[in-house]
XYZ file of N, CA, C and O in Angstrom:
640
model
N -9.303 -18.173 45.226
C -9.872 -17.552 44.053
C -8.791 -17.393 43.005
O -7.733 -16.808 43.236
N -9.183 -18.077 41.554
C -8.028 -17.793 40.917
C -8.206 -16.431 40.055
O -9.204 -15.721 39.926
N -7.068 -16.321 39.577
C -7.487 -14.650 38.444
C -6.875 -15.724 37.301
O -6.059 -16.632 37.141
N -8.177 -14.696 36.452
C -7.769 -15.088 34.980
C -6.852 -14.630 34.440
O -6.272 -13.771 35.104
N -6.245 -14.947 32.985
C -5.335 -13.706 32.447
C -6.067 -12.374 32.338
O -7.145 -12.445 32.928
N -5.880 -11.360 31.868
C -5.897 -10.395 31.241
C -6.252 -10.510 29.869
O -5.380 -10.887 29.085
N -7.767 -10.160 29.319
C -8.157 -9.982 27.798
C -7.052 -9.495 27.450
O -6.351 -8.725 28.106
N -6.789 -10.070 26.054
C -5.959 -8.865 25.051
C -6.865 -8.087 24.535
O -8.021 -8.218 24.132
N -6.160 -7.313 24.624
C -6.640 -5.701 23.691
C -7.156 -5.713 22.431
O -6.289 -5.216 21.712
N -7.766 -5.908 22.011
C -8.289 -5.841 20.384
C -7.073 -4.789 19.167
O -6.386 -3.773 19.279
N -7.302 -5.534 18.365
C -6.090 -5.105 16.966
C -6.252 -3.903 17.221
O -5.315 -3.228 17.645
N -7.731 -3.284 16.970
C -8.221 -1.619 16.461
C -7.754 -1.114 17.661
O -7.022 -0.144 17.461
N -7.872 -1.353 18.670
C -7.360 -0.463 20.235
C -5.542 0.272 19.994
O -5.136 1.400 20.271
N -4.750 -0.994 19.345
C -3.584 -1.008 19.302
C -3.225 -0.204 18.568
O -2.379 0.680 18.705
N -4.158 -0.600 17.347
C -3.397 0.460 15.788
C -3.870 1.523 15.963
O -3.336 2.439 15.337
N -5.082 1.878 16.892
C -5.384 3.124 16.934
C -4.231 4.443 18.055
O -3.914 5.633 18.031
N -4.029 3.401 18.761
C -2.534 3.665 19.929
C -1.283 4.531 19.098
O -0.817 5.670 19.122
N -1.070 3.355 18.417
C -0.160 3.587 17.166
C -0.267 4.710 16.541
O 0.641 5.506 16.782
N -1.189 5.097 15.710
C -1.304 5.877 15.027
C -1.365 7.322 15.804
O -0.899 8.325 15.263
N -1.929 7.364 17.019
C -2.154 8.360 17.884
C -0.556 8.751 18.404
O -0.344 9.928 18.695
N 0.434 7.865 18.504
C 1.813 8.104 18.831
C 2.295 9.049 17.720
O 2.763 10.187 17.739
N 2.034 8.237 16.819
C 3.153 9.133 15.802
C 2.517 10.381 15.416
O 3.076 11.374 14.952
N 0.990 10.177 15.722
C 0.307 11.840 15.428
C 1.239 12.780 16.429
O 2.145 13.422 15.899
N 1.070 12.861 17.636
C 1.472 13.328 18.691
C 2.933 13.536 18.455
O 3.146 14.738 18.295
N 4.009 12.822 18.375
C 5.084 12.480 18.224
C 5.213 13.678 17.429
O 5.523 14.673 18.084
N 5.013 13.891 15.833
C 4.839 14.402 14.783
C 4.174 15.951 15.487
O 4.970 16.822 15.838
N 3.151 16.093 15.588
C 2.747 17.482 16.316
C 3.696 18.124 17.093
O 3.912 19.321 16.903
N 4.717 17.060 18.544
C 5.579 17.660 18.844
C 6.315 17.900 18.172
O 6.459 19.119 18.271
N 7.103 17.449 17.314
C 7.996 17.904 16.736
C 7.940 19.334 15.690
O 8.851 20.161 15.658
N 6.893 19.403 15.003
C 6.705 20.706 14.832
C 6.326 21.851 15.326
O 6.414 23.030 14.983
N 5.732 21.062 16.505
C 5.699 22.597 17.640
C 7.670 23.447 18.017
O 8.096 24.552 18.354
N 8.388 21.796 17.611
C 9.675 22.786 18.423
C 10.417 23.010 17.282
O 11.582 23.115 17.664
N 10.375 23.111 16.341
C 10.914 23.491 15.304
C 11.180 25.369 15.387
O 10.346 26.093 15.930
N 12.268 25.830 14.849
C 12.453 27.081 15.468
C 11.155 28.283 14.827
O 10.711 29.273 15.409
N 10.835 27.805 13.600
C 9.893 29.009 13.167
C 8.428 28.677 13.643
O 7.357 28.877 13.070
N 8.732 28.064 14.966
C 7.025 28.034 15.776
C 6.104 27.481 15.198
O 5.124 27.304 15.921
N 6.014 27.138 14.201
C 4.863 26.892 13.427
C 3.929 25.662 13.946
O 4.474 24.576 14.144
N 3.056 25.757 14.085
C 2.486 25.223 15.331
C 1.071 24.182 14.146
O 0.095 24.774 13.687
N 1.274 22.970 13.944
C -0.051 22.698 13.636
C -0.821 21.417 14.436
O -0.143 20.642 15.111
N -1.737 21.314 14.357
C -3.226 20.849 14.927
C -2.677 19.157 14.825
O -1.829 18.875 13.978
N -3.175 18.193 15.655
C -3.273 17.353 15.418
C -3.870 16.528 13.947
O -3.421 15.689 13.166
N -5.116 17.298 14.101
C -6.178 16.837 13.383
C -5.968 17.587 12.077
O -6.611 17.534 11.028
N -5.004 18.228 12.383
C -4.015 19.310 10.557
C -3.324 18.014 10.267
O -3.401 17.420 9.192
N -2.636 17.620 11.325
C -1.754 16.189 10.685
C -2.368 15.011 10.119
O -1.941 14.226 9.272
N -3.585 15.049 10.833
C -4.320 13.397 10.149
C -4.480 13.953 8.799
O -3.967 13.480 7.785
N -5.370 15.190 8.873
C -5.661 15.560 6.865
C -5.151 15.674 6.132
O -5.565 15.361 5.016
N -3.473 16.401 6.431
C -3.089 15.976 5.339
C -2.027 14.474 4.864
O -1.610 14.051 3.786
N -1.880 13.943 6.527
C -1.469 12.209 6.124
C -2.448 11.538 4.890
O -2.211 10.633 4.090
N -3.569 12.333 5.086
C -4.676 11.075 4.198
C -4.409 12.130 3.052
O -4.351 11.436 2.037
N -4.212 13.483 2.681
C -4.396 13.975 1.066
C -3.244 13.311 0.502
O -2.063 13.297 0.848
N -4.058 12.593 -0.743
C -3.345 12.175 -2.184
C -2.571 13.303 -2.689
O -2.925 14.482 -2.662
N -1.118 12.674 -3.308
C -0.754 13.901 -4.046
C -1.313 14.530 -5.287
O -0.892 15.629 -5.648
N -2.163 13.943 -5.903
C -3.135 14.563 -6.802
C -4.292 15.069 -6.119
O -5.328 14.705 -6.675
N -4.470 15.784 -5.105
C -5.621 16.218 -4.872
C -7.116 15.206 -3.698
O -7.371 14.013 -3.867
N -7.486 15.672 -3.151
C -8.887 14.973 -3.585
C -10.326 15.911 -2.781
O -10.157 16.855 -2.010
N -11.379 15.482 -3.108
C -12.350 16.389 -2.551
C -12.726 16.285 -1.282
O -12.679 15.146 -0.817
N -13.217 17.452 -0.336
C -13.585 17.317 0.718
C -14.284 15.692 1.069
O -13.927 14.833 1.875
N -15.252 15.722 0.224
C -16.370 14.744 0.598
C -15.608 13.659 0.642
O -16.251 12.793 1.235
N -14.255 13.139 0.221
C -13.040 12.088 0.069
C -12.122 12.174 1.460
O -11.595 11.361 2.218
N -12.210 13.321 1.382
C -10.804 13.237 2.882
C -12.005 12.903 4.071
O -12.019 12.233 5.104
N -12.706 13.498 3.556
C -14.157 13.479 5.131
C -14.424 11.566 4.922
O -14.773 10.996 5.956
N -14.306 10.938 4.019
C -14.521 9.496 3.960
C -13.271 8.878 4.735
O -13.276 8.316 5.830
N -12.422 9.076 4.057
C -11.062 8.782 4.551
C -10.750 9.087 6.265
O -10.844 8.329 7.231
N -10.412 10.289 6.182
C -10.682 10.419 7.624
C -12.022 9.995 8.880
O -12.107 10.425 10.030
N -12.616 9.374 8.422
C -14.412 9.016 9.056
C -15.182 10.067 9.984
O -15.934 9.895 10.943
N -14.718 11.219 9.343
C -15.297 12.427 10.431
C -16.394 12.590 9.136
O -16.522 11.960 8.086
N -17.126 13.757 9.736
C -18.652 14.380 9.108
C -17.456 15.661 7.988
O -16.365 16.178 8.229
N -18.284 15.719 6.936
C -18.201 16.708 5.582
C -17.923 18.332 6.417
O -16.912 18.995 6.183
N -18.534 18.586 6.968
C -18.229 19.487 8.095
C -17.222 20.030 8.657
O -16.903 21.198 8.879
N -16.515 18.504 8.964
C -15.483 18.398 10.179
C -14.700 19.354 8.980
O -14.392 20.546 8.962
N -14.498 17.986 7.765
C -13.039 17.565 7.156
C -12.944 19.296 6.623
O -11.879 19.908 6.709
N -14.470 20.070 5.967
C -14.458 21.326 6.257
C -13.918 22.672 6.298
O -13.416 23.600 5.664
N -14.393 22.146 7.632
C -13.192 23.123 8.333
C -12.071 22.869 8.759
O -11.502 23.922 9.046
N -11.452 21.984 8.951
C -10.144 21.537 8.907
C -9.150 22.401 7.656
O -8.183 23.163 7.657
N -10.002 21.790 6.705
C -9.694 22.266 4.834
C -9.164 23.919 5.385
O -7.991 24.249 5.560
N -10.347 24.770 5.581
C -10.262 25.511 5.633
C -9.110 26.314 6.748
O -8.694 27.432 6.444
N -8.718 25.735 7.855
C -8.042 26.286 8.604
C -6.432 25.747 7.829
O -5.350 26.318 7.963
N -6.615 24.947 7.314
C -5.314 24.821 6.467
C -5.019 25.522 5.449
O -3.877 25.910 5.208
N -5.993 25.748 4.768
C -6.109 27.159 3.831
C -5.141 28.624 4.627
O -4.212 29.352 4.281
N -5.999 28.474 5.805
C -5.367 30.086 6.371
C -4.082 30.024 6.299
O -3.335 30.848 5.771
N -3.737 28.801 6.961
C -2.124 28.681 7.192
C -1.421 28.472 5.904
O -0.196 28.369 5.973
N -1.946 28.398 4.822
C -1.272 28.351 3.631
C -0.536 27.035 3.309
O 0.646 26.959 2.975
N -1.388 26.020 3.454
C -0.572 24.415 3.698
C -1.188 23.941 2.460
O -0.566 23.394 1.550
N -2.825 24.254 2.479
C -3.192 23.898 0.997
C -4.437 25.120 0.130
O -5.102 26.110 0.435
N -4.221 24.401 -0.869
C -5.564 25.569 -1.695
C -6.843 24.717 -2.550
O -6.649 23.573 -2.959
N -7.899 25.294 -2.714
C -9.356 24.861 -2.594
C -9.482 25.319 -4.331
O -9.589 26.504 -4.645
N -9.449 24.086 -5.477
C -9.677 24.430 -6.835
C -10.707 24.129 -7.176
O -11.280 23.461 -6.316
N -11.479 24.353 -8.374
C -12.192 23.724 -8.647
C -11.818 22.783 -9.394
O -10.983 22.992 -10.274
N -12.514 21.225 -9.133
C -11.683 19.920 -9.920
C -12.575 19.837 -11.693
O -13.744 19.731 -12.064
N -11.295 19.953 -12.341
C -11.295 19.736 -13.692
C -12.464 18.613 -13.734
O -13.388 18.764 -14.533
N -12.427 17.505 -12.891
C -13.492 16.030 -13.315
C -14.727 16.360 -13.217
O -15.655 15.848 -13.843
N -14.824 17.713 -11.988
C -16.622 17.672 -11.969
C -17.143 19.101 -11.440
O -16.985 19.628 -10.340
N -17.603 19.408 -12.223
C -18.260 21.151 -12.523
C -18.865 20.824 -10.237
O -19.011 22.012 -9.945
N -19.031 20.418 -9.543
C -19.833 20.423 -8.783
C -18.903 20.441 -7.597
O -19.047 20.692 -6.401
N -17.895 20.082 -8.369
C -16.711 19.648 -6.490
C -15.686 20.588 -6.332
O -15.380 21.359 -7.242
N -15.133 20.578 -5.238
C -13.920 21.413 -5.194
C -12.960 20.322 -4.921
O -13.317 19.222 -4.499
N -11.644 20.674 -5.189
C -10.449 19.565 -5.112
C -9.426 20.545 -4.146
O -9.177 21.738 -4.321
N -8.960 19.708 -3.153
C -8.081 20.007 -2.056
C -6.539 19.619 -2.522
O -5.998 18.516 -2.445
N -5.981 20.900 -3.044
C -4.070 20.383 -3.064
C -3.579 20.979 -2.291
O -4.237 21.900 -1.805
N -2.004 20.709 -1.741
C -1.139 21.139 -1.489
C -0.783 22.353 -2.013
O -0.882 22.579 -3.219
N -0.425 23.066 -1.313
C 0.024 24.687 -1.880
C 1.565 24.414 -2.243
O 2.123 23.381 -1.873
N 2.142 25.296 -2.908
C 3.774 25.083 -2.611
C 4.522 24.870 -1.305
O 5.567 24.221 -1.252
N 3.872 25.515 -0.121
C 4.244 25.616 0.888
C 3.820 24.326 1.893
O 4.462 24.017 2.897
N 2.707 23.695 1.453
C 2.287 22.501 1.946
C 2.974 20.858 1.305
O 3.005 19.798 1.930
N 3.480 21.125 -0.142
C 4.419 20.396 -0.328
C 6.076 20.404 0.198
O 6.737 19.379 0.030
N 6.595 21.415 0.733
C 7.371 21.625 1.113
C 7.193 21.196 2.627
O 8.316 20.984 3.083
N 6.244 20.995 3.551
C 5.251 20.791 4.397
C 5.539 19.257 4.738
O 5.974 18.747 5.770
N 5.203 18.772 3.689
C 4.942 17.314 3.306
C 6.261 17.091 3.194
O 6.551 16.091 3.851
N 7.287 17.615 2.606
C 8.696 16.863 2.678
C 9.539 16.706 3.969
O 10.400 15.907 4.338
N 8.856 17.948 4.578
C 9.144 17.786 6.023
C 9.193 16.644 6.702
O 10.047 15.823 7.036
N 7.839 16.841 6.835
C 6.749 15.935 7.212
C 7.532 14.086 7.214
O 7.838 13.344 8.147
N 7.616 13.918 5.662
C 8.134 12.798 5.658
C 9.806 12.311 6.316
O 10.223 11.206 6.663
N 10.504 13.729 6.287
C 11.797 13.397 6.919
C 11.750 13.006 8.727
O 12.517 12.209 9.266
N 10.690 13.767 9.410
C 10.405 13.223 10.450
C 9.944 12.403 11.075
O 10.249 12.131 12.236
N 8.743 11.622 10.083
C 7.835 10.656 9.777
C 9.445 9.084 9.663
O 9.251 8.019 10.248
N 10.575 9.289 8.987
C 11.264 8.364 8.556
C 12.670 8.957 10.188
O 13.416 8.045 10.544
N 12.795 9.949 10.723
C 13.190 10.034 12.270
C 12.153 9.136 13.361
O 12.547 8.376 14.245
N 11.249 9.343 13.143
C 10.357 8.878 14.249
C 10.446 7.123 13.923
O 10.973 6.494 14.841
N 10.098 6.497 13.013
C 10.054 5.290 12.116
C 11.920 4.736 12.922
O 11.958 3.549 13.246
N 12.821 5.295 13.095
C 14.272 5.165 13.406
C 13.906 5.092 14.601
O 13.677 3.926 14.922
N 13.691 6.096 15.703
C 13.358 6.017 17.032
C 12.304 4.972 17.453
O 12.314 4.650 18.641
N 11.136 4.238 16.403
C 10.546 3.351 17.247
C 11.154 2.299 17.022
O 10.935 1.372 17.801
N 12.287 2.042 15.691
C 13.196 0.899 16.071
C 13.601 0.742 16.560
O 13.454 -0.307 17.187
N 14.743 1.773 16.867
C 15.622 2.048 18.348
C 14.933 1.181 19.936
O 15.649 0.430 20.598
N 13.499 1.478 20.301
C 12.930 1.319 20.985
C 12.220 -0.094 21.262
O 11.847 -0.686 22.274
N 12.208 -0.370 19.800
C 11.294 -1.734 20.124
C 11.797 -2.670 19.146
O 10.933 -3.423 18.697
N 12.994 -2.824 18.688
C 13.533 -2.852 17.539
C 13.421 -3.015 16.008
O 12.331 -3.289 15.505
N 14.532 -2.850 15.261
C 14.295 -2.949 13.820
C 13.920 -4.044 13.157
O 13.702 -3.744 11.983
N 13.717 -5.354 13.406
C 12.993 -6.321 13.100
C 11.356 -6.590 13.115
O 10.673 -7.111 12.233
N 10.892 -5.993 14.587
C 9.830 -5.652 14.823
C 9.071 -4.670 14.083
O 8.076 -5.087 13.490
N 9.365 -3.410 14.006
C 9.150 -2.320 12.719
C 9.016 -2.554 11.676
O 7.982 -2.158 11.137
N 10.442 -3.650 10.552
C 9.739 -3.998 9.792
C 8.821 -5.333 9.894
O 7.808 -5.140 9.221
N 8.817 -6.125 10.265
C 7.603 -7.107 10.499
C 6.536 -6.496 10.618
O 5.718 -7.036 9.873
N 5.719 -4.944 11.609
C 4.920 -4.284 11.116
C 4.939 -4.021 10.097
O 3.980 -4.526 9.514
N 5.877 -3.155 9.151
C 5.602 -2.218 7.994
C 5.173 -3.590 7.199
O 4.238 -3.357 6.432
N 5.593 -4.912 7.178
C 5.215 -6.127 5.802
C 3.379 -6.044 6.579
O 2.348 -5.950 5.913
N 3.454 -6.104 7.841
C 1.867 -6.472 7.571
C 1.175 -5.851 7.621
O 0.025 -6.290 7.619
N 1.379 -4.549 7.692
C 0.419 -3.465 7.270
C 0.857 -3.026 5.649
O 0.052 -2.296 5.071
N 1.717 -3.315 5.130
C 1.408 -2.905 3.479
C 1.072 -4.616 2.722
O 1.100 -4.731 1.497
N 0.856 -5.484 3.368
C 0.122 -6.748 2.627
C -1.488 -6.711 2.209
O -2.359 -6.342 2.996
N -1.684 -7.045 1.175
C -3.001 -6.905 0.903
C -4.086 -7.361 1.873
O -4.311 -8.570 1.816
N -4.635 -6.832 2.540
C -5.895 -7.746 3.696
C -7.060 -7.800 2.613
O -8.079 -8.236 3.149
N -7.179 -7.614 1.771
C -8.825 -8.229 0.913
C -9.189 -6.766 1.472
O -8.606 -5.829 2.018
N -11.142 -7.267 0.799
C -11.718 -6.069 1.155
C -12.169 -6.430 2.332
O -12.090 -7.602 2.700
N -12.989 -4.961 3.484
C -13.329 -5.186 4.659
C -14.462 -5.889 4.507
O -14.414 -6.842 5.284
N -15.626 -5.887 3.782
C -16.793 -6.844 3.514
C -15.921 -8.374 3.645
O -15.856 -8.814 4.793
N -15.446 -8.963 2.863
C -14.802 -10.053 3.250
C -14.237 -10.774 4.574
O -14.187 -11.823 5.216
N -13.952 -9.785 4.521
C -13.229 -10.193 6.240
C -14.204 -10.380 6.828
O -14.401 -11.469 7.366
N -15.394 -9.023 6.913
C -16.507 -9.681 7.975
C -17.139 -10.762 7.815
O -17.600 -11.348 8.794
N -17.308 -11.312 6.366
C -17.608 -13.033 6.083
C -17.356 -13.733 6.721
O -18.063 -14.442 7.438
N -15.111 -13.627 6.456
C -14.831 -14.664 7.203
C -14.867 -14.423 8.244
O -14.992 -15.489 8.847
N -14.826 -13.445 9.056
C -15.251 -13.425 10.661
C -16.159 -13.820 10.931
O -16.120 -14.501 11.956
N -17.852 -13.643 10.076
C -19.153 -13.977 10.792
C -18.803 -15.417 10.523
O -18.962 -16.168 11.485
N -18.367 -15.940 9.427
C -18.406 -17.972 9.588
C -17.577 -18.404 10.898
O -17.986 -19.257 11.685
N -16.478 -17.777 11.022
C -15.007 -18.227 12.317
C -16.137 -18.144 13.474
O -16.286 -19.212 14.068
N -17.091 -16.908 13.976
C -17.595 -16.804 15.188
C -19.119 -18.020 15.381
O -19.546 -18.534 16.415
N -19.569 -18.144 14.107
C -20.335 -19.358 13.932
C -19.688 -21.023 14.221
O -20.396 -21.889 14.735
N -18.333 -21.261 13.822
C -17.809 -22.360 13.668
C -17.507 -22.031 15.591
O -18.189 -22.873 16.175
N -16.952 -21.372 16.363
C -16.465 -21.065 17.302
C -17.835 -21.515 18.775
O -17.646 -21.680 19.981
N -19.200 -21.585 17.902
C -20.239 -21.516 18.896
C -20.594 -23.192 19.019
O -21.465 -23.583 19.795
């Protein structure tokens, strides 16, 4: 009986891997930071995705692909902790706009100095060629996702 290879893993399995490292990675590291300050995983995805100009719930809840709900209360438990504050946006009498507080930009500078430690340690690990060869093909333009599924639905047609 022979064995086959082993499927590869699909892209989304990987980058989702990925991204789940450095969440984690990132969470630890501010758990051990000396003033305890302890935040949420899912504190880290929201504010990875807030623009520095702001943007509205109903935007981070897109961005992030959770329910209006989720993104929410998230908003809101970041509020408590004083990371960001809830304005009303100048563009539209109807929305509220999510910024950074002073303390959440200060947050964010953190944030990025560990974000560019961790970025060092996965070179270290898997090396610095590799890292950047990721960083070029994840900041290259991929088109829009409608497109792609084009050319995917013709590739899986030509493939049959």
């Amino acid at each position: 009986m022979s064995s086959s290879p082993p499927e590869p893993e699909p892209l989304i399995r990987l980058l989702w891997r990925a991204h789940n490292w450095f969440r984690a990675a990132l969470t630890t590291a501010f758990e051990a930071q000396e003033d305890g300050s302890a935040i949420s995983a899912a504190h880290v995805t929201l504010l990875s995705q807030l623009p520095s100009e702001g943007a509205s719930i109903a935007e981070l809840a897109r961005r992030l692909g959770v329910s209006a709900p989720t993104a929410h209360q998230w908003v809101h438990e970041l509020v408590a902790l004083g990371a960001v504050t809830v304005e009303n946006d100048p563009r539209s009498a109807r929305s509220k706009l999510v910024l950074l507080s002073e303390a959440g930009v200060r947050r964010r500078a953190e944030t990025m100095q560990i974000l560019a430690g961790l970025e060092d340690a996965l070179a270290g690990r898997i090396g610095a060629d590799t890292v950047t060869a990721l960083r070029a093909a994840l900041e290259a333009p991929w088109g829009s996702p409608e497109s792609a599924a084009a050319d995917a639905d013709i590739a899986t047609r030509q493939r049959r």
